[in-house]
Coordinates of C-alpha atoms in Angstrom, one line a residue:
M1 CA 5.3 8.2 14.8
G2 CA 2.0 9.9 13.7
V3 CA -1.6 8.9 14.8
A4 CA -2.2 7.0 11.4
S5 CA 1.2 5.0 11.9
C6 CA 0.3 4.2 15.4
S7 CA -3.2 3.0 14.2
L8 CA -1.7 0.9 11.6
V9 CA 0.8 -0.8 14.0
A10 CA -2.1 -1.5 16.3
L11 CA -4.0 -3.1 13.5
A12 CA -0.9 -5.4 12.8
V13 CA -1.2 -6.6 16.4
V14 CA -4.8 -7.2 15.9
L15 CA -4.3 -9.4 12.7
A16 CA -1.7 -11.4 14.8
L17 CA -4.0 -12.0 17.7
V18 CA -7.3 -12.7 16.0
T19 CA -6.2 -16.2 14.9
R20 CA -9.6 -18.1 14.9
V21 CA -13.2 -17.1 14.6
Q22 CA -15.7 -19.8 14.6
P23 CA -18.4 -19.5 11.8
G24 CA -21.9 -19.4 12.9
S25 CA -22.6 -22.4 10.7
D26 CA -20.4 -24.6 8.7
A27 CA -23.0 -24.5 5.9
E28 CA -22.6 -20.8 5.1
W29 CA -19.6 -18.4 4.6
L30 CA -17.7 -17.5 7.6
V31 CA -18.6 -13.9 8.8
D32 CA -15.7 -12.3 10.8
D33 CA -17.6 -9.5 12.5
A34 CA -15.1 -9.3 15.5
L35 CA -12.2 -8.8 13.3
L36 CA -14.0 -6.5 11.1
A37 CA -14.7 -4.1 14.0
Q38 CA -11.1 -4.3 15.1
V39 CA -9.8 -3.5 11.7
R40 CA -12.3 -0.4 11.5
A41 CA -11.2 0.9 14.9
S42 CA -7.5 0.6 13.9
L43 CA -7.7 2.4 10.6
P44 CA -7.5 6.1 10.6
G45 CA -10.8 7.9 10.1
C46 CA -13.0 4.8 10.0
E47 CA -15.9 5.1 12.4
A48 CA -18.2 2.3 12.7
G49 CA -20.9 2.2 9.9
Q50 CA -19.0 4.8 7.7
P51 CA -17.1 4.2 4.6
C52 CA -13.5 3.2 5.3
C53 CA -11.8 3.8 1.9
A54 CA -9.4 6.4 0.9
L55 CA -10.1 6.0 -2.8
P56 CA -12.1 8.4 -4.9
R57 CA -15.7 7.1 -5.1
I58 CA -17.6 7.0 -8.4
P59 CA -21.2 6.0 -8.7
L60 CA -21.7 3.5 -11.6
D61 CA -25.5 3.2 -11.9
A62 CA -25.5 2.5 -15.5
G63 CA -21.9 1.9 -16.3
E64 CA -21.8 4.8 -18.7
N65 CA -20.8 7.7 -16.7
V66 CA -17.1 7.3 -16.4
P67 CA -14.7 9.2 -18.6
P68 CA -12.6 6.8 -20.9
D69 CA -9.3 7.9 -19.1
A70 CA -10.5 7.8 -15.6
F71 CA -8.9 4.4 -14.9
H72 CA -5.4 5.7 -15.7
H73 CA -5.0 8.3 -13.2
G74 CA -5.2 6.3 -9.8
P75 CA -7.5 3.5 -8.2
L76 CA -11.2 4.1 -7.9
L77 CA -14.0 2.7 -5.9
L78 CA -17.2 2.1 -8.1
E79 CA -20.6 2.2 -6.2
N80 CA -24.0 0.8 -7.2
A81 CA -22.7 -1.2 -10.2
T82 CA -23.7 -4.7 -8.9
A83 CA -27.0 -3.9 -7.1
S84 CA -29.0 -6.0 -9.6
W85 CA -26.6 -9.0 -9.5
R86 CA -28.2 -12.2 -8.4
A87 CA -24.8 -13.2 -7.1
H88 CA -25.6 -11.3 -4.0
G89 CA -28.4 -13.7 -3.1
A90 CA -28.5 -17.3 -2.2
V91 CA -27.3 -18.4 -5.5
W92 CA -23.9 -17.7 -4.4
G93 CA -24.4 -18.9 -0.8
R94 CA -21.8 -21.5 0.1
P95 CA -24.4 -24.4 -0.1
A96 CA -25.7 -23.4 -3.4
L97 CA -22.2 -23.0 -5.0
M98 CA -21.1 -26.3 -3.5
Q99 CA -24.1 -28.2 -5.1
A100 CA -23.8 -26.4 -8.4
H101 CA -20.0 -26.5 -8.9
G102 CA -18.7 -28.7 -6.3
D103 CA -17.5 -31.4 -8.9
V104 CA -15.6 -28.7 -11.0
T105 CA -11.8 -29.1 -10.7
V106 CA -10.3 -25.7 -9.9
R107 CA -6.8 -24.3 -9.5
A108 CA -5.9 -23.0 -6.0
G109 CA -2.8 -22.0 -4.3
I110 CA -1.0 -20.0 -1.5
G111 CA -1.2 -16.1 -2.1
A112 CA 2.4 -15.9 -2.8
A113 CA 2.3 -18.4 -5.7
I114 CA -0.8 -16.7 -7.2
A115 CA 0.5 -13.3 -7.1
K116 CA 3.8 -14.4 -8.6
G117 CA 2.3 -16.4 -11.4
G118 CA -0.9 -14.7 -12.1
A119 CA -4.4 -16.3 -12.3
E120 CA -3.6 -17.2 -15.9
S121 CA -0.5 -19.3 -15.1
I122 CA -1.3 -21.5 -12.1
P123 CA -0.2 -24.9 -13.3
G124 CA -1.7 -26.9 -10.6
S125 CA -0.6 -30.5 -9.6
A126 CA -3.6 -32.7 -9.3
G127 CA -3.6 -34.9 -6.0
A128 CA -0.8 -32.8 -4.4
A129 CA -0.7 -32.9 -0.6
A130 CA -0.3 -29.8 1.4
P131 CA 0.7 -27.2 -1.1
L132 CA 3.2 -25.2 0.7
D133 CA 5.4 -24.8 -2.3
G134 CA 2.7 -23.4 -4.7
T135 CA -0.6 -24.7 -6.2
L136 CA -2.8 -27.6 -6.6
E137 CA -5.9 -28.7 -8.5
L138 CA -9.0 -30.1 -6.6
P139 CA -12.6 -30.2 -6.7
F140 CA -14.2 -26.9 -5.7
A141 CA -16.3 -28.5 -2.9
R142 CA -13.2 -30.1 -1.7
L143 CA -11.3 -26.7 -1.3
L144 CA -14.1 -25.2 0.6
E145 CA -14.3 -28.3 2.9
R146 CA -10.7 -28.0 3.6
W147 CA -10.8 -24.7 4.9
R148 CA -12.9 -25.9 7.8
E149 CA -10.5 -28.8 8.6
T150 CA -7.0 -27.5 8.9
D151 CA -5.2 -24.2 9.4
V152 CA -2.7 -25.3 6.6
A153 CA -5.6 -25.6 4.2
K154 CA -6.7 -22.1 4.9
A155 CA -3.5 -20.8 3.2
L156 CA -5.3 -21.9 -0.1
V157 CA -6.9 -19.2 -2.3
L158 CA -8.9 -19.7 -5.5
F159 CA -8.1 -17.0 -8.0
Q160 CA -8.8 -18.4 -11.5
S161 CA -8.9 -16.7 -14.9
D162 CA -10.9 -17.7 -18.0
R163 CA -7.9 -16.4 -19.8
S164 CA -10.2 -14.2 -22.0
A165 CA -12.1 -17.2 -23.3
N166 CA -15.4 -15.6 -22.7
R167 CA -14.1 -12.2 -23.9
G168 CA -15.8 -10.5 -21.1
G169 CA -19.2 -12.0 -21.8
C170 CA -19.3 -14.5 -18.9
T171 CA -22.5 -13.9 -16.6
H172 CA -22.1 -17.1 -14.5
L173 CA -19.6 -18.5 -12.0
R174 CA -19.6 -21.7 -14.0
C175 CA -17.9 -20.1 -17.1
L176 CA -15.2 -18.8 -15.0
L177 CA -14.4 -22.1 -13.1
A178 CA -14.9 -24.3 -16.2
P179 CA -14.6 -21.9 -19.4
Q180 CA -15.1 -24.7 -21.8
A181 CA -18.2 -26.1 -20.1
S182 CA -21.6 -25.1 -21.4
D183 CA -23.8 -23.3 -19.0
T184 CA -27.6 -24.0 -19.2
S185 CA -28.5 -21.2 -16.6
E186 CA -31.0 -18.8 -17.9
A187 CA -30.8 -15.9 -15.5
A188 CA -27.3 -14.0 -15.3
E189 CA -25.6 -14.1 -11.9
F190 CA -23.5 -11.0 -12.6
E191 CA -23.0 -8.8 -15.5
V192 CA -19.7 -6.9 -16.4
P193 CA -20.2 -3.2 -16.3
V194 CA -19.8 -1.5 -19.8
A195 CA -17.1 0.8 -18.6
L196 CA -14.8 -2.3 -17.5
R197 CA -15.2 -4.7 -20.4
A198 CA -11.9 -3.9 -21.9
M199 CA -10.4 -5.7 -18.9
D200 CA -11.7 -9.0 -20.3
S201 CA -9.5 -11.8 -18.8
L202 CA -12.2 -12.5 -16.1
V203 CA -11.4 -14.0 -12.7
A204 CA -13.2 -15.7 -9.9
S205 CA -11.6 -15.0 -6.5
V206 CA -12.7 -17.1 -3.5
G207 CA -10.6 -17.1 -0.4
P208 CA -10.9 -17.8 3.4
S209 CA -10.7 -15.0 6.2
K210 CA -7.2 -13.7 7.0
Q211 CA -5.8 -14.8 3.7
G212 CA -5.1 -12.6 0.4
L213 CA -2.4 -11.8 -2.0
P214 CA 0.9 -10.1 -1.1
L215 CA 2.2 -7.1 -2.8
H216 CA 2.3 -7.5 -6.6
S217 CA 1.3 -5.6 -9.8
H218 CA -0.1 -6.4 -13.3
G219 CA -2.2 -4.7 -16.0
A220 CA -5.4 -2.7 -15.3
A221 CA -7.9 -4.7 -13.2
W222 CA -11.2 -4.6 -11.3
L223 CA -12.7 -6.7 -8.6
A224 CA -16.3 -6.7 -7.4
L225 CA -16.8 -8.1 -4.0
V226 CA -19.9 -10.3 -3.5
R227 CA -19.2 -11.8 0.0
G228 CA -17.0 -10.7 2.8
W229 CA -14.8 -7.7 3.2
K230 CA -11.4 -7.1 1.8
L231 CA -8.6 -4.8 3.0
W232 CA -6.3 -3.3 0.2
F233 CA -3.0 -1.4 0.4
I234 CA -2.2 0.1 -2.9
F235 CA 1.0 2.0 -4.3
P236 CA 1.6 3.9 -7.3
P237 CA 4.0 2.5 -9.9
G238 CA 7.6 2.8 -8.7
E239 CA 6.7 4.4 -5.5
Q240 CA 6.4 1.4 -3.2
S241 CA 9.7 1.0 -1.1
V242 CA 9.0 -2.5 0.2
P243 CA 9.6 -5.5 -2.0
V244 CA 7.3 -7.4 -4.1
G245 CA 5.8 -10.3 -2.1
T246 CA 5.3 -8.2 1.1
S247 CA 2.1 -9.3 2.8
V248 CA -0.5 -6.8 4.3
E249 CA 0.5 -8.0 7.9
E250 CA 4.1 -7.1 6.9
L251 CA 3.0 -3.8 5.5
L252 CA 1.2 -3.1 8.6
N253 CA 4.3 -3.8 10.7
Q254 CA 6.6 -1.5 8.8
R255 CA 7.7 1.2 11.0
R256 CA 9.4 3.2 8.4
G257 CA 10.1 3.0 4.6
A258 CA 6.7 1.6 3.6
G259 CA 5.8 4.8 1.7
N260 CA 2.4 6.2 1.9
P261 CA -0.1 3.6 0.4
H262 CA -3.7 4.2 -0.5
Y263 CA -5.8 1.9 1.7
C264 CA -9.4 0.8 1.3
L265 CA -11.7 -1.6 3.2
Q266 CA -13.9 -2.8 0.4
S267 CA -17.4 -3.7 1.4
P268 CA -19.9 -6.2 -0.6
G269 CA -21.1 -4.6 -3.7
E270 CA -18.3 -2.3 -4.3
I271 CA -15.7 -2.6 -7.1
V272 CA -12.2 -1.6 -6.7
V273 CA -10.6 -0.5 -10.1
L274 CA -6.7 -0.5 -10.4
P275 CA -4.7 1.2 -13.3
H276 CA -1.8 -0.5 -15.0
L277 CA 1.1 -1.5 -12.8
W278 CA -0.2 -0.2 -9.5
H279 CA 1.3 -2.4 -6.8
H280 CA -1.3 -3.8 -4.3
A281 CA -1.8 -6.3 -1.4
T282 CA -5.1 -7.7 -0.1
F283 CA -6.3 -9.3 3.0
N284 CA -9.8 -11.0 3.5
I285 CA -12.0 -10.4 6.4
G286 CA -14.4 -13.2 6.6
D287 CA -14.6 -15.6 3.6
A288 CA -14.5 -13.4 0.6
V289 CA -16.1 -14.1 -2.8
A290 CA -15.5 -11.9 -5.7
V291 CA -15.5 -11.6 -9.6
G292 CA -13.2 -9.4 -11.6
G293 CA -11.2 -8.9 -14.7
Q294 CA -7.8 -7.8 -15.9
V295 CA -6.3 -6.9 -19.2
S296 CA -4.7 -9.9 -20.7
G297 CA -0.9 -10.4 -20.3
Q298 CA -0.5 -9.8 -24.2
T299 CA -2.3 -6.7 -24.1
L300 CA -0.2 -5.3 -21.2
T301 CA 3.0 -6.4 -23.1
D302 CA 1.8 -4.4 -26.2
L303 CA 1.0 -1.4 -24.0
L304 CA 4.6 -1.5 -22.4
A305 CA 6.2 -1.7 -25.8
C306 CA 4.5 1.3 -26.8
L307 CA 5.1 3.1 -23.5
E308 CA 8.9 2.6 -23.1
P309 CA 10.0 4.8 -26.1
L310 CA 7.6 7.6 -24.8
V311 CA 9.2 7.5 -21.5
R312 CA 12.8 7.4 -22.8
S313 CA 12.2 10.3 -25.1
G314 CA 10.6 12.3 -22.5
E315 CA 7.2 12.6 -24.5
V316 CA 5.1 11.8 -21.5
A317 CA 5.7 12.8 -18.0
T318 CA 3.7 10.1 -16.1
Y319 CA 2.5 6.6 -16.6
A320 CA -1.2 7.8 -16.8
E321 CA -0.4 10.1 -19.7
G322 CA 1.6 7.4 -21.3
F323 CA -1.0 4.5 -21.1
S324 CA -3.8 7.0 -22.3
R325 CA -1.8 7.7 -25.4
C326 CA -1.0 4.0 -26.1
E327 CA -4.6 2.9 -25.6
R328 CA -6.0 5.4 -28.3

């Protein structure tokens, strides 16, 4: 076993042992510095204070300097794109969000249910008890409170889509949690970078530490992290040799046959961008709050209908080439 493999197995042990980190205050988001340090120490090439992401980095100061086909060839990490967002300030602190949106009914579920059904198709079951079999609906404030109460509730993750209702034009958390509600806020909390606006099915992602989504895939997507840290494992289409639904912990425990995934420890302010159909699994380090976008399910269906005959006829050699042609 190589040095990198040994390090990843060590990280799996760390994730299994670090089961509880007390927040400094119940009023704010949990910050899991101890786990973050141990994750950094266990990943290959990640010294303290240094970037810890194997993805190509692109500065996105104005959102205009990305080639149109850049998102087809592999995952990217975009920098500097969210520096002006008000969401990085107190407006997205836990107390402020509970006060502003606490009464909004949201859809939440265990990671496996969300990964299987997608953010657009979580049905919810209002008033359900412990949602070990899937998803439920509950007030946003109650979801955050439950994370502090029981370990079972910590399995719940909010990953909710506006189903393209805002056509990529949403600038406040309110229009993601309640797309039909009017928002009287004047100053934008975030702004979708121009280069990413084609992925206009916007999502809000809020989850507790040590939770995330197991291995799954969908159409092209981006996720901008506002609070917390997020560990990603990413596989090219068709190259993962572990089943869909495998968690980050299980991936780390794979001694063989897990392939050679890209990994990325995403920090606040960074955006991870995924091409169509790249498999990925995520794991939160500290409470993680993010906003992102995906192409709609119908857009992906149309692209696949275009791609399949090109692949069968041998007209394209790679997914990237095929999707580039079909999106013209």
